[in-house]
Short mmCIF file of C-alpha atoms in Angstrom, two decimals:
data_model
loop_
_atom_site.label_atom_id
_atom_site.label_comp_id
_atom_site.label_asym_id
_atom_site.label_seq_id
_atom_site.Cartn_x
_atom_site.Cartn_y
_atom_site.Cartn_z
CA MET M 1 2.44 4.24 4.60
CA HIS M 2 2.45 1.24 2.60
CA GLU M 3 2.31 -2.23 5.00
CA HIS M 4 0.13 -5.13 4.83
CA ILE M 5 -0.65 -7.02 8.46
CA PHE M 6 -3.45 -9.50 7.55
CA ALA M 7 -3.18 -10.81 3.81
CA ASN M 8 -4.25 -13.67 1.99
CA THR M 9 -1.90 -13.49 -1.79
CA LEU M 10 -1.64 -17.56 -1.63
CA ILE M 11 -2.86 -17.18 -4.97
CA GLU M 12 0.73 -16.15 -6.13
CA ASP M 13 2.50 -17.31 -2.95
CA ARG M 14 1.63 -20.52 -1.72
CA ALA M 15 4.72 -21.04 0.68
CA THR M 16 4.33 -17.40 2.20
CA GLY M 17 2.12 -15.47 1.32
CA LEU M 18 -0.70 -15.50 4.15
CA LEU M 19 -0.60 -13.37 7.27
CA VAL M 20 -3.75 -14.08 9.74
CA ASP M 21 -1.68 -14.57 13.12
CA TYR M 22 -2.93 -12.64 15.49
CA HIS M 23 -0.23 -13.22 18.09
CA LEU M 24 2.21 -12.49 16.10
CA MET M 25 1.14 -9.63 13.58
CA THR M 26 1.04 -8.08 17.56
CA GLN M 27 4.39 -9.14 18.94
CA GLU M 28 5.63 -7.93 15.17
CA LEU M 29 3.55 -4.09 15.23
CA ALA M 30 5.25 -4.41 19.11
CA ALA M 31 8.98 -3.27 17.54
CA PHE M 32 7.51 -1.08 15.50
CA SER M 33 5.75 0.80 18.84
CA ALA M 34 8.98 0.55 20.34
CA VAL M 35 11.61 2.35 18.14
CA GLY M 36 8.22 5.46 18.25
CA GLY M 37 5.76 4.43 15.72
CA ARG M 38 2.52 5.28 15.83
CA THR M 39 0.60 4.64 11.86
CA ILE M 40 0.57 1.56 9.27
CA VAL M 41 -0.76 2.52 6.69
CA ASP M 42 -3.22 -0.97 5.42
CA LEU M 43 -3.20 -1.12 1.94
CA THR M 44 -5.15 -4.74 1.86
CA THR M 45 -7.28 -4.10 -1.12
CA ALA M 46 -10.38 -6.16 -1.25
CA GLU M 47 -9.09 -8.86 -2.96
CA ILE M 48 -6.62 -10.17 -1.21
CA THR M 49 -8.35 -9.86 2.92
CA SER M 50 -10.44 -12.63 1.64
CA GLY M 51 -9.57 -15.63 4.10
CA ALA M 52 -7.54 -11.98 5.62
CA SER M 53 -8.00 -12.38 8.87
CA PRO M 54 -7.42 -14.89 12.32
CA ASP M 55 -10.96 -15.85 12.55
CA PRO M 56 -12.62 -16.22 8.46
CA THR M 57 -15.56 -17.84 9.74
CA GLY M 58 -16.65 -15.97 12.74
CA ARG M 59 -16.36 -19.54 13.46
CA TYR M 60 -14.96 -18.84 16.90
CA ARG M 61 -14.76 -14.73 16.77
CA GLY M 62 -18.70 -14.79 15.88
CA VAL M 63 -18.67 -12.89 13.16
CA PRO M 64 -19.15 -14.00 9.90
CA SER M 65 -17.01 -12.96 7.04
CA THR M 66 -19.07 -10.53 4.29
CA GLY M 67 -17.74 -8.08 2.05
CA TYR M 68 -15.82 -9.40 -1.10
CA PRO M 69 -16.90 -10.29 -3.26
CA GLU M 70 -20.48 -9.79 -2.45
CA ASN M 71 -20.32 -6.12 -2.54
CA GLY M 72 -16.74 -5.36 -3.95
CA SER M 73 -14.76 -4.07 -0.44
CA ARG M 74 -12.74 -5.38 2.39
CA SER M 75 -13.92 -8.77 3.91
CA THR M 76 -15.56 -7.59 7.41
CA ASN M 77 -13.48 -9.61 9.09
CA ASN M 78 -10.53 -8.33 8.05
CA VAL M 79 -11.54 -4.91 8.86
CA LEU M 80 -12.58 -5.97 12.52
CA ALA M 81 -9.36 -7.79 13.26
CA LEU M 82 -7.41 -5.02 11.75
CA ALA M 83 -9.34 -2.78 14.53
CA GLN M 84 -8.61 -4.62 17.17
CA ILE M 85 -5.67 -4.73 16.59
CA ALA M 86 -5.38 -1.78 16.80
CA GLY M 87 -6.21 -1.24 20.23
CA ASP M 88 -4.35 -4.02 21.50
CA THR M 89 -1.13 -2.57 19.84
CA GLY M 90 -1.51 1.24 20.70
CA LEU M 91 -1.70 1.96 17.25
CA GLN M 92 -3.55 4.13 14.60
CA ILE M 93 -4.21 2.28 11.46
CA VAL M 94 -5.28 3.81 8.29
CA LEU M 95 -6.53 1.71 6.00
CA GLY M 96 -7.09 1.46 2.03
CA THR M 97 -9.70 0.60 0.00
CA GLY M 98 -10.43 -0.12 -3.54
CA HIS M 99 -9.23 -2.87 -6.22
CA TYR M 100 -6.05 -4.75 -6.25
CA ARG M 101 -4.16 -6.05 -9.52
CA ASP M 102 -3.69 -9.02 -12.41
CA PRO M 103 -4.33 -12.09 -11.92
CA PHE M 104 -6.58 -11.17 -8.54
CA LEU M 105 -8.99 -8.92 -9.76
CA ASP M 106 -12.68 -10.60 -10.40
CA ARG M 107 -13.84 -9.91 -13.83
CA SER M 108 -17.54 -11.26 -13.22
CA LEU M 109 -17.88 -8.53 -10.16
CA PHE M 110 -15.93 -5.80 -12.95
CA ASP M 111 -18.61 -6.62 -15.86
CA ARG M 112 -21.80 -6.32 -13.04
CA PHE M 113 -20.78 -3.16 -10.97
CA GLY M 114 -18.86 -1.37 -13.77
CA VAL M 115 -17.05 1.65 -13.22
CA GLN M 116 -19.51 3.57 -11.86
CA ARG M 117 -20.73 1.62 -9.47
CA LEU M 118 -16.69 0.71 -8.35
CA THR M 119 -16.40 4.39 -7.29
CA GLU M 120 -19.74 4.16 -6.06
CA ARG M 121 -18.01 1.34 -3.72
CA ILE M 122 -15.45 2.93 -2.79
CA VAL M 123 -16.66 5.57 -2.00
CA GLY M 124 -18.99 4.16 0.38
CA ASP M 125 -15.96 2.83 1.94
CA LEU M 126 -14.87 6.62 2.86
CA THR M 127 -17.82 8.33 3.56
CA ASP M 128 -19.79 5.75 5.16
CA GLY M 129 -17.25 2.70 6.28
CA PHE M 130 -16.61 -0.94 5.49
CA PRO M 131 -19.97 -2.45 5.13
CA GLY M 132 -21.07 -4.29 8.27
CA THR M 133 -18.53 -1.74 10.10
CA ASP M 134 -18.05 1.40 11.81
CA VAL M 135 -14.60 1.48 10.17
CA ARG M 136 -13.78 4.11 7.36
CA ALA M 137 -11.11 3.70 4.59
CA GLY M 138 -8.54 6.43 4.97
CA ILE M 139 -6.70 5.83 1.71
CA ILE M 140 -7.55 4.37 -1.59
CA GLY M 141 -5.05 2.32 -2.08
CA GLU M 142 -2.88 -0.50 -2.95
CA ILE M 143 -4.92 0.19 -6.87
CA GLY M 144 -2.64 -1.54 -9.37
CA SER M 145 -1.57 -3.24 -12.51
CA ASP M 146 0.45 -6.00 -12.58
CA LYS M 147 3.06 -6.26 -15.61
CA TRP M 148 4.27 -2.95 -17.75
CA TYR M 149 1.34 -1.92 -19.30
CA ILE M 150 -2.67 -1.93 -17.81
CA SER M 151 -4.79 -4.35 -18.66
CA ALA M 152 -8.82 -3.33 -19.29
CA LEU M 153 -9.61 -4.89 -16.26
CA GLU M 154 -7.00 -2.48 -14.10
CA GLU M 155 -7.87 0.32 -16.16
CA ARG M 156 -11.40 -0.35 -15.23
CA SER M 157 -10.10 0.00 -11.44
CA PHE M 158 -8.24 2.70 -12.00
CA ARG M 159 -10.45 4.96 -13.69
CA ALA M 160 -13.00 3.93 -10.60
CA ALA M 161 -10.05 5.12 -7.95
CA ALA M 162 -9.83 8.53 -9.76
CA ARG M 163 -12.71 9.25 -9.63
CA ALA M 164 -13.72 8.66 -6.09
CA GLN M 165 -10.32 10.39 -5.06
CA MET M 166 -11.98 13.26 -7.43
CA GLN M 167 -14.67 12.74 -5.01
CA THR M 168 -13.71 12.44 -1.70
CA GLY M 169 -10.10 13.90 -2.61
CA VAL M 170 -7.79 11.43 -0.52
CA ALA M 171 -4.81 10.38 -1.46
CA LEU M 172 -4.71 7.28 -3.78
CA SER M 173 -2.33 4.86 -3.87
CA THR M 174 -0.87 2.68 -6.91
CA HIS M 175 1.09 -0.61 -7.15
CA ALA M 176 3.83 -0.22 -9.71
CA SER M 177 6.46 -2.34 -9.46
CA ARG M 178 8.97 -3.74 -11.38
CA TRP M 179 8.12 -1.43 -14.65
CA PRO M 180 8.23 1.76 -14.84
CA VAL M 181 4.83 1.78 -15.56
CA GLY M 182 3.43 4.46 -13.42
CA ILE M 183 3.70 6.98 -15.77
CA ASP M 184 0.61 5.33 -17.24
CA GLN M 185 -0.69 5.10 -14.15
CA LEU M 186 -0.71 9.01 -13.43
CA ASP M 187 -2.12 9.91 -16.89
CA ILE M 188 -5.10 7.73 -16.47
CA LEU M 189 -6.11 8.77 -12.91
CA VAL M 190 -4.98 12.57 -14.48
CA ALA M 191 -7.29 12.35 -17.36
CA GLU M 192 -10.17 11.16 -15.00
CA GLY M 193 -9.72 13.97 -12.54
CA ALA M 194 -7.29 12.63 -9.85
CA ASP M 195 -5.24 15.44 -8.10
CA PRO M 196 -1.71 14.50 -8.92
CA ALA M 197 -0.21 16.02 -5.47
CA ARG M 198 -3.01 13.08 -3.63
CA VAL M 199 -1.59 10.23 -5.57
CA ILE M 200 1.72 8.68 -4.26
CA ILE M 201 3.17 6.01 -7.39
CA GLY M 202 4.51 3.06 -5.32
CA HIS M 203 6.88 0.11 -5.48
CA CYS M 204 9.88 2.51 -7.46
CA ASP M 205 12.52 1.72 -5.14
CA THR M 206 12.08 -1.76 -7.83
CA ILE M 207 12.96 -0.24 -10.79
CA ASN M 208 16.18 1.39 -10.96
CA ILE M 209 16.07 3.84 -13.17
CA PRO M 210 16.57 7.53 -11.24
CA GLU M 211 15.10 9.72 -14.35
CA TYR M 212 12.13 7.88 -13.69
CA HIS M 213 12.20 8.55 -9.95
CA GLU M 214 12.28 12.33 -11.30
CA ASP M 215 9.57 12.08 -14.04
CA VAL M 216 6.79 10.80 -11.75
CA ALA M 217 7.75 13.77 -8.90
CA ALA M 218 7.93 16.27 -11.90
CA ARG M 219 3.87 15.21 -12.58
CA GLY M 220 4.14 16.53 -8.92
CA ALA M 221 2.98 13.23 -7.36
CA PHE M 222 4.40 11.36 -3.65
CA VAL M 223 7.56 9.24 -5.39
CA GLN M 224 6.89 5.82 -2.68
CA PHE M 225 10.64 3.80 -2.16
CA ASP M 226 8.09 0.74 -0.05
CA THR M 227 9.93 -2.67 -0.42
CA ILE M 228 12.52 -1.39 1.85
CA ARG M 229 13.73 -4.27 3.76
CA GLY M 230 17.59 -4.85 4.09
CA ASN M 231 17.24 -8.26 2.05
CA THR M 232 21.16 -6.91 1.20
CA ASP M 233 23.18 -4.72 1.32
CA TYR M 234 23.26 -3.87 -1.80
CA ASP M 235 19.61 -3.05 -1.94
CA THR M 236 19.71 -1.04 1.01
CA ARG M 237 22.73 1.75 -0.37
CA MET M 238 20.67 1.30 -4.29
CA ARG M 239 17.77 2.80 -2.07
CA VAL M 240 19.86 5.19 -0.07
CA GLY M 241 20.48 6.06 -3.37
CA PHE M 242 17.76 6.68 -4.66
CA VAL M 243 16.54 9.53 -1.53
CA VAL M 244 19.65 11.16 -1.54
CA ASN M 245 19.53 11.49 -5.53
CA LEU M 246 15.82 13.05 -4.78
CA ALA M 247 17.04 15.25 -2.12
CA ARG M 248 19.30 16.41 -4.20
CA LYS M 249 17.57 17.43 -6.75
CA GLY M 250 15.26 19.07 -4.20
CA LEU M 251 12.57 16.65 -4.07
CA LEU M 252 13.41 15.43 -0.69
CA GLY M 253 9.35 17.06 0.28
CA GLN M 254 8.03 13.77 -2.45
CA VAL M 255 9.55 11.49 -0.86
CA LEU M 256 7.94 8.48 0.98
CA LEU M 257 9.21 5.07 2.69
CA SER M 258 7.87 2.28 3.72
CA HIS M 259 8.40 -1.52 3.57
CA ASP M 260 5.50 -2.58 1.54
CA VAL M 261 5.78 -6.12 4.38
CA CYS M 262 3.02 -8.76 2.65
CA LEU M 263 4.99 -11.89 3.26
CA ARG M 264 5.95 -13.71 6.17
CA THR M 265 9.57 -13.81 5.32
CA HIS M 266 9.50 -9.88 5.84
CA LEU M 267 8.28 -10.37 9.40
CA HIS M 268 11.58 -11.00 12.17
CA ILE M 269 10.54 -14.46 12.93
CA SER M 270 11.31 -15.62 9.53
CA GLY M 271 14.72 -13.04 9.58
CA GLY M 272 13.39 -10.10 7.83
CA GLY M 273 13.52 -6.60 8.65
CA GLY M 274 10.45 -6.20 10.16
CA TYR M 275 8.05 -3.16 10.18
CA ASP M 276 10.89 -0.60 12.19
CA PHE M 277 14.01 -1.41 9.43
CA ILE M 278 13.47 2.24 7.98
CA PRO M 279 13.31 4.14 11.21
CA GLY M 280 16.45 1.61 12.40
CA PRO M 281 18.86 0.55 10.52
CA PHE M 282 17.56 2.24 7.03
CA ALA M 283 17.73 6.28 9.08
CA VAL M 284 21.12 5.33 9.43
CA ALA M 285 21.92 4.33 6.55
CA LEU M 286 20.35 7.68 5.09
CA LYS M 287 22.41 9.68 7.41
CA ASP M 288 25.74 8.56 7.19
CA ALA M 289 24.80 9.62 3.60
CA GLY M 290 24.56 13.01 4.30
CA LEU M 291 20.81 13.85 5.21
CA ASP M 292 20.52 15.09 8.84
CA SER M 293 18.41 14.95 11.21
CA ASP M 294 15.78 17.52 10.24
CA ASP M 295 15.50 15.17 6.55
CA ILE M 296 15.09 12.27 8.76
CA GLU M 297 11.90 14.16 10.27
CA GLN M 298 10.26 14.44 7.01
CA LEU M 299 10.50 11.60 5.31
CA LEU M 300 9.08 10.15 8.56
CA VAL M 301 7.12 11.99 10.40
CA ASP M 302 6.18 15.46 7.86
CA ASN M 303 5.52 14.01 4.47
CA PRO M 304 3.66 11.12 5.76
CA ARG M 305 1.41 13.55 7.48
CA ARG M 306 1.05 15.90 4.56
CA ALA M 307 0.25 12.65 2.29
CA LEU M 308 -2.59 11.36 4.48
CA ALA M 309 -4.61 14.67 5.16
CA GLY M 310 -3.30 17.17 2.01
CA PRO M 311 -1.21 20.28 2.28
#
């Protein structure tokens, strides 16, 4: 429910923040298919799609890149590369739209567009398709805030995303890492008319405050534990505990799981857990902690389906 296939975060991650190797990513996605994976939600929003394709200049694939920053949408080449890899792997890939977070956001673009035009661009991606392609977005996100507060620029992004969500009814997924800023995100989204039942608060597992997870669920939103990568036994045990806590509170139906693969170090080739750690070792750890097969099916199939399609 929260992954990246072709992405460019080099302004923060100079060594590992570029995923553009088509053959490598095909190999990594094959591991997900091998354990029964069928759908990947790619939340690579506009700013981190610039240069995020195997051939961003179009020199070899013949598709010159248009899109961000000219019209505030995904790079055309990023969309077309994802369409091709979906066909080659047999996976369904759901693409996100919208704007990421500081320090990636383009102040000049936001000043020129304003909230209303930003909203119109997001709605256009969802209803008409990404510019230069016949591929439509299926979710809004990831829409993010970088710190423990929401900056003025990020607030414009959230308001535009909320208005687009209200107009289209699609799910909206956020980036709320390290601090419990998801509650503030919900406040803005709901104030603009977004349906909390269609909102996914991301990166909740990076905040070791179970009461925060419960508060997000009490607001009616999905609690997403999406940095599940098996980095250490402690990391895995902590995340299993988060899931079990919400299950015991009767809130398992509001839990979503993902890996947030976004760096080369997250891939199998670099010793990471890849896209198949959750349906593999993590599912086993959940069963060892007391969840049964129906619970696992709910987490891996039913909840994501409902999050994307609605109740």
